[in-house]
mmCIF file of C-alpha atoms in Angstrom:
data_model
loop_
_atom_site.group_PDB
_atom_site.id
_atom_site.type_symbol
_atom_site.label_atom_id
_atom_site.label_comp_id
_atom_site.label_asym_id
_atom_site.label_seq_id
_atom_site.Cartn_x
_atom_site.Cartn_y
_atom_site.Cartn_z
ATOM 1 C CA VAL A 1476 -0.169 -0.231 -0.162
ATOM 2 C CA ARG A 1477 1.717 3.216 -1.537
ATOM 3 C CA LYS A 1478 2.828 5.877 1.864
ATOM 4 C CA GLU A 1479 -0.298 8.063 0.029
ATOM 5 C CA ASP A 1480 -2.453 5.946 0.392
ATOM 6 C CA ARG A 1481 -2.359 3.967 3.958
ATOM 7 C CA ALA A 1482 -4.768 6.097 6.071
ATOM 8 C CA GLU A 1483 -7.947 5.258 3.248
ATOM 9 C CA TYR A 1484 -6.432 1.538 3.880
ATOM 10 C CA CYS A 1485 -6.315 1.943 8.106
ATOM 11 C CA SER A 1486 -10.398 2.989 7.449
ATOM 12 C CA LEU A 1487 -11.112 0.475 4.861
ATOM 13 C CA VAL A 1488 -9.869 -2.395 7.041
ATOM 14 C CA VAL A 1489 -11.477 -1.203 10.116
ATOM 15 C CA ALA A 1490 -14.931 -0.862 8.245
ATOM 16 C CA GLN A 1491 -14.630 -4.697 7.088
ATOM 17 C CA LEU A 1492 -13.242 -5.939 10.495
ATOM 18 C CA ARG A 1493 -16.427 -4.579 12.227
ATOM 19 C CA SER A 1494 -19.199 -5.909 8.866
ATOM 20 C CA GLY A 1495 -16.834 -9.876 10.153
ATOM 21 C CA LYS A 1496 -16.435 -9.543 6.265
ATOM 22 C CA THR A 1497 -12.116 -9.425 7.858
ATOM 23 C CA GLU A 1498 -10.514 -11.271 10.747
ATOM 24 C CA LEU A 1499 -6.580 -9.867 12.096
ATOM 25 C CA ARG A 1500 -3.343 -12.521 11.905
ATOM 26 C CA PHE A 1501 0.142 -12.203 13.181
ATOM 27 C CA SER A 1502 1.006 -14.534 10.454
ATOM 28 C CA VAL A 1503 -0.097 -16.177 7.130
ATOM 29 C CA GLN A 1504 0.101 -18.316 4.389
ATOM 30 C CA GLY A 1505 0.070 -16.369 1.480
ATOM 31 C CA GLY A 1506 -1.796 -13.425 0.547
ATOM 32 C CA GLY A 1507 -2.455 -10.413 -2.606
ATOM 33 C CA PRO A 1508 -2.729 -7.196 -2.404
ATOM 34 C CA VAL A 1509 -6.421 -4.877 -2.775
ATOM 35 C CA HIS A 1510 -7.009 -2.108 -5.006
ATOM 36 C CA ALA A 1511 -9.664 -0.448 -6.122
ATOM 37 C CA VAL A 1512 -12.902 -1.298 -9.249
ATOM 38 C CA GLY A 1513 -15.058 1.317 -10.870
ATOM 39 C CA LYS A 1514 -19.135 0.063 -10.962
ATOM 40 C CA SER A 1515 -21.538 1.455 -12.952
ATOM 41 C CA SER A 1516 -22.642 3.961 -10.740
ATOM 42 C CA GLY A 1517 -19.417 5.540 -10.400
ATOM 43 C CA ARG A 1518 -18.487 3.805 -6.550
ATOM 44 C CA LEU A 1519 -15.775 2.378 -6.051
ATOM 45 C CA ARG A 1520 -15.950 -1.381 -5.162
ATOM 46 C CA GLU A 1521 -12.847 -3.223 -3.401
ATOM 47 C CA VAL A 1522 -11.195 -6.356 -4.522
ATOM 48 C CA TRP A 1523 -8.817 -8.626 -3.402
ATOM 49 C CA ASN A 1524 -6.360 -10.133 -5.830
ATOM 50 C CA GLY A 1525 -5.411 -13.658 -5.328
ATOM 51 C CA LYS A 1526 -3.682 -14.197 -8.382
ATOM 52 C CA ARG A 1527 -0.973 -15.739 -6.690
ATOM 53 C CA VAL A 1528 -2.984 -17.677 -3.799
ATOM 54 C CA SER A 1529 -5.680 -19.202 -7.238
ATOM 55 C CA LEU A 1530 -2.085 -20.364 -9.033
ATOM 56 C CA ALA A 1531 -1.548 -22.327 -5.910
ATOM 57 C CA SER A 1532 -4.525 -24.544 -5.908
ATOM 58 C CA ALA A 1533 -6.746 -27.166 -7.431
ATOM 59 C CA ARG A 1534 -7.843 -25.768 -10.893
ATOM 60 C CA PRO A 1535 -11.646 -25.247 -9.438
ATOM 61 C CA PRO A 1536 -14.386 -26.837 -12.330
ATOM 62 C CA PRO A 1537 -16.990 -24.540 -13.580
ATOM 63 C CA PRO A 1538 -19.748 -22.719 -12.805
ATOM 64 C CA PRO A 1539 -22.788 -25.377 -12.354
ATOM 65 C CA HIS A 1540 -25.877 -24.445 -14.969
ATOM 66 C CA LEU A 1541 -24.418 -21.206 -15.795
ATOM 67 C CA LEU A 1542 -27.076 -18.745 -17.361
ATOM 68 C CA SER A 1543 -25.672 -17.885 -21.516
ATOM 69 C CA PRO A 1544 -27.609 -16.080 -23.824
ATOM 70 C CA SER A 1545 -27.296 -19.443 -25.926
ATOM 71 C CA SER A 1546 -29.040 -20.719 -23.035
ATOM 72 C CA MET A 1547 -31.666 -18.739 -23.344
ATOM 73 C CA LEU A 1548 -32.964 -19.125 -27.437
ATOM 74 C CA ASP A 1549 -35.872 -21.673 -26.618
ATOM 75 C CA LEU A 1550 -37.633 -18.117 -25.288
ATOM 76 C CA GLU A 1551 -40.718 -16.632 -27.196
ATOM 77 C CA THR A 1552 -42.278 -13.247 -27.004
ATOM 78 C CA SER A 1553 -45.344 -11.938 -28.666
ATOM 79 C CA SER A 1554 -47.998 -9.270 -28.491
ATOM 80 C CA SER A 1555 -50.814 -12.383 -28.491
ATOM 81 C CA SER A 1556 -47.974 -14.059 -25.786
ATOM 82 C CA PRO A 1557 -46.527 -11.773 -23.875
ATOM 83 C CA GLY A 1558 -43.696 -12.724 -21.559
ATOM 84 C CA ARG A 1559 -41.599 -11.129 -18.705
ATOM 85 C CA MET A 1560 -37.918 -10.359 -17.269
ATOM 86 C CA SER A 1561 -37.725 -10.459 -13.999
ATOM 87 C CA LYS A 1562 -34.127 -9.804 -11.692
ATOM 88 C CA ARG A 1563 -32.790 -10.059 -8.811
ATOM 89 C CA ASP A 1564 -29.439 -10.357 -7.504
ATOM 90 C CA ALA A 1565 -27.685 -11.508 -4.674
ATOM 91 C CA ARG A 1566 -26.193 -8.525 -2.806
ATOM 92 C CA CYS A 1567 -22.843 -7.988 -1.650
ATOM 93 C CA TRP A 1568 -22.895 -12.337 -1.850
ATOM 94 C CA PHE A 1569 -19.209 -12.810 -2.375
ATOM 95 C CA ASP A 1570 -19.402 -10.369 1.168
ATOM 96 C CA GLN A 1571 -21.738 -13.052 2.586
ATOM 97 C CA LEU A 1572 -20.547 -16.502 2.189
ATOM 98 C CA LEU A 1573 -17.627 -17.177 4.971
ATOM 99 C CA LEU A 1574 -15.176 -18.867 4.661
ATOM 100 C CA PRO A 1575 -14.152 -22.309 6.178
ATOM 101 C CA GLU A 1576 -11.606 -21.393 8.739
ATOM 102 C CA HIS A 1577 -9.054 -23.589 7.962
ATOM 103 C CA LEU A 1578 -8.816 -21.584 3.714
ATOM 104 C CA ARG A 1579 -8.396 -18.139 6.244
ATOM 105 C CA PRO A 1580 -5.046 -17.931 6.838
ATOM 106 C CA PHE A 1581 -3.847 -18.197 2.590
ATOM 107 C CA MET A 1582 -5.970 -14.350 2.591
ATOM 108 C CA GLY A 1583 -4.047 -12.515 3.778
ATOM 109 C CA ARG A 1584 -3.771 -8.754 2.854
ATOM 110 C CA PRO A 1585 -1.175 -5.967 3.137
ATOM 111 C CA PRO A 1586 -0.509 -5.925 6.650
ATOM 112 C CA LEU A 1587 -0.630 -2.637 9.258
ATOM 113 C CA ARG A 1588 1.215 -2.042 12.307
ATOM 114 C CA VAL A 1589 -1.378 -2.088 15.557
ATOM 115 C CA VAL A 1590 -0.471 2.076 16.155
ATOM 116 C CA GLU A 1591 -1.758 2.535 12.559
ATOM 117 C CA LEU A 1592 -5.305 1.033 13.237
ATOM 118 C CA LEU A 1593 -5.831 2.535 17.064
ATOM 119 C CA GLY A 1594 -8.244 5.784 17.121
ATOM 120 C CA VAL A 1595 -9.140 4.906 13.358
ATOM 121 C CA ASP A 1596 -13.751 5.948 13.484
ATOM 122 C CA GLY A 1597 -13.003 5.073 17.220
ATOM 123 C CA PHE A 1598 -10.789 2.123 16.878
ATOM 124 C CA THR A 1599 -9.660 0.673 19.985
ATOM 125 C CA LEU A 1600 -7.156 -1.666 21.508
ATOM 126 C CA ASP A 1601 -9.605 -3.982 22.713
ATOM 127 C CA GLU A 1602 -11.644 -3.474 20.070
ATOM 128 C CA LEU A 1603 -8.548 -4.538 17.689
ATOM 129 C CA ARG A 1604 -7.683 -7.569 20.589
ATOM 130 C CA SER A 1605 -10.998 -8.922 19.420
ATOM 131 C CA HIS A 1606 -10.014 -9.297 15.640
ATOM 132 C CA VAL A 1607 -6.869 -11.432 16.512
ATOM 133 C CA VAL A 1608 -7.612 -15.162 15.402
ATOM 134 C CA ASP A 1609 -4.531 -16.180 16.310
ATOM 135 C CA SER A 1610 -1.641 -15.565 19.767
ATOM 136 C CA GLY A 1611 0.693 -13.443 20.062
ATOM 137 C CA PRO A 1612 2.176 -9.800 21.379
ATOM 138 C CA LEU A 1613 0.056 -6.783 20.473
ATOM 139 C CA LEU A 1614 2.220 -3.689 21.011
ATOM 140 C CA SER A 1615 1.949 -0.743 18.996
ATOM 141 C CA GLY A 1616 4.053 -2.213 17.508
ATOM 142 C CA SER A 1617 3.607 -5.168 16.887
ATOM 143 C CA VAL A 1618 2.391 -6.492 12.200
ATOM 144 C CA VAL A 1619 -0.716 -7.525 11.830
ATOM 145 C CA PHE A 1620 -2.508 -9.584 8.448
ATOM 146 C CA PRO A 1621 -6.431 -8.676 7.981
ATOM 147 C CA VAL A 1622 -7.401 -11.884 6.502
ATOM 148 C CA GLY A 1623 -10.340 -12.532 4.124
ATOM 149 C CA ARG A 1624 -13.000 -14.533 5.956
ATOM 150 C CA THR A 1625 -14.919 -14.610 3.173
ATOM 151 C CA TRP A 1626 -14.617 -16.376 -0.552
ATOM 152 C CA GLY A 1627 -13.489 -13.075 -1.839
ATOM 153 C CA MET A 1628 -14.212 -11.931 -5.726
ATOM 154 C CA GLY A 1629 -10.481 -12.597 -6.299
ATOM 155 C CA PHE A 1630 -10.118 -16.617 -5.805
ATOM 156 C CA SER A 1631 -10.671 -18.867 -8.202
ATOM 157 C CA TRP A 1632 -12.963 -20.901 -6.449
ATOM 158 C CA SER A 1633 -14.763 -18.372 -5.542
ATOM 159 C CA SER A 1634 -17.413 -18.740 -8.609
ATOM 160 C CA PHE A 1635 -17.830 -21.544 -8.571
ATOM 161 C CA ILE A 1636 -19.038 -21.553 -4.705
ATOM 162 C CA ALA A 1637 -21.319 -18.768 -5.398
ATOM 163 C CA GLN A 1638 -23.208 -20.322 -7.775
ATOM 164 C CA THR A 1639 -23.491 -23.567 -6.068
ATOM 165 C CA LYS A 1640 -24.695 -21.784 -3.372
ATOM 166 C CA LEU A 1641 -27.259 -20.050 -4.966
ATOM 167 C CA LEU A 1642 -28.636 -23.170 -6.782
ATOM 168 C CA SER A 1643 -29.486 -24.259 -3.338
ATOM 169 C CA THR A 1644 -30.921 -21.162 -2.278
ATOM 170 C CA CYS A 1645 -33.277 -21.428 -5.017
ATOM 171 C CA ALA A 1646 -34.294 -24.858 -5.086
ATOM 172 C CA ARG A 1647 -35.092 -24.367 -1.331
ATOM 173 C CA ALA A 1648 -37.470 -21.261 -2.757
ATOM 174 C CA GLY A 1649 -39.090 -24.056 -4.925
ATOM 175 C CA LEU A 1650 -37.216 -22.456 -8.619
ATOM 176 C CA GLY A 1651 -35.834 -26.420 -9.040
ATOM 177 C CA LEU A 1652 -33.330 -27.923 -11.747
ATOM 178 C CA ASP A 1653 -36.368 -29.387 -14.073
ATOM 179 C CA MET A 1654 -36.836 -25.225 -14.673
ATOM 180 C CA ILE A 1655 -32.945 -23.983 -15.329
ATOM 181 C CA LEU A 1656 -32.067 -22.201 -18.839
ATOM 182 C CA CYS A 1657 -27.520 -22.873 -19.363
ATOM 183 C CA ASP A 1658 -26.188 -24.881 -21.440
ATOM 184 C CA ASP A 1659 -24.440 -27.609 -19.460
ATOM 185 C CA ARG A 1660 -28.016 -29.408 -18.697
ATOM 186 C CA PRO A 1661 -30.729 -29.665 -22.062
ATOM 187 C CA ALA A 1662 -33.748 -26.816 -21.683
ATOM 188 C CA PRO A 1663 -36.802 -27.240 -19.697
ATOM 189 C CA PHE A 1664 -39.698 -29.189 -22.261
ATOM 190 C CA ASP A 1665 -42.028 -25.828 -20.875
ATOM 191 C CA VAL A 1666 -40.530 -22.576 -21.144
ATOM 192 C CA SER A 1667 -43.619 -20.823 -19.914
ATOM 193 C CA ASP A 1668 -42.329 -20.089 -17.042
ATOM 194 C CA VAL A 1669 -38.139 -20.318 -15.648
ATOM 195 C CA PHE A 1670 -35.422 -19.034 -14.636
ATOM 196 C CA GLY A 1671 -31.353 -18.848 -14.874
ATOM 197 C CA LEU A 1672 -28.370 -18.089 -12.553
ATOM 198 C CA ALA A 1673 -25.387 -16.036 -13.821
ATOM 199 C CA THR A 1674 -23.340 -16.069 -10.081
ATOM 200 C CA ASP A 1675 -24.931 -13.557 -8.151
ATOM 201 C CA ASP A 1676 -28.357 -12.607 -10.255
ATOM 202 C CA VAL A 1677 -31.389 -14.344 -10.394
ATOM 203 C CA VAL A 1678 -33.207 -14.246 -13.640
ATOM 204 C CA HIS A 1679 -36.538 -15.667 -13.985
ATOM 205 C CA PHE A 1680 -38.388 -15.765 -17.398
ATOM 206 C CA THR A 1681 -42.524 -15.908 -17.314
ATOM 207 C CA SER A 1682 -45.206 -16.053 -19.782
ATOM 208 C CA LEU A 1683 -47.783 -17.015 -16.763
ATOM 209 C CA GLY A 1684 -48.546 -13.424 -16.544
ATOM 210 C CA ARG A 1685 -47.287 -10.861 -13.482
ATOM 211 C CA GLN A 1686 -49.040 -12.787 -10.488
ATOM 212 C CA CYS A 1687 -45.985 -15.459 -11.282
ATOM 213 C CA SER A 1688 -43.846 -13.608 -12.147
ATOM 214 C CA VAL A 1689 -44.709 -11.372 -8.193
ATOM 215 C CA ARG A 1690 -44.652 -13.867 -6.734
ATOM 216 C CA ARG A 1691 -40.992 -16.046 -7.229
ATOM 217 C CA MET A 1692 -39.236 -12.474 -6.957
#
């Protein structure tokens, strides 16, 4: 982290600790830097660069049953048979999916000294201590690593995990595999009430009227 960015990085770390997205460790087994990516809304999204950790990991399978333009070729609408499309995204999906504890030491972020965090947005030593999950000397000059507790977007397995979890969530809501549009399964025989998933987006298509669209989404 550049010297001129360290104050902003400290604020980010405090906010992420308080939200439960990260924890603190005295040592890590892997990690990467963080950077900002612009969003269409004009705001910034913080992204952890997990390239090195991803290269050291087993290669993940492709996300299952992913929606694509080619999987929607069987859909038809007309003035006599109108269709409806509704979409909902799983907000902050990657920030909600908790990592298993044994993987978290590999998700290290740029380290900070304890003294740099104290006083940031009222952050106290006791509060800092509550976020430390391993053992070490907690002195003002001690170095601590923020560590991701969630399946960050920068890790190669995260898309597979996000898609798989959203599939199970949809199944519990009554959107089963017999209704899904994707390239790795045959299209449903009846496409009057179907849906598709794209990592953190659920898209529902129906020609059964507004009530079905509202009920599903």
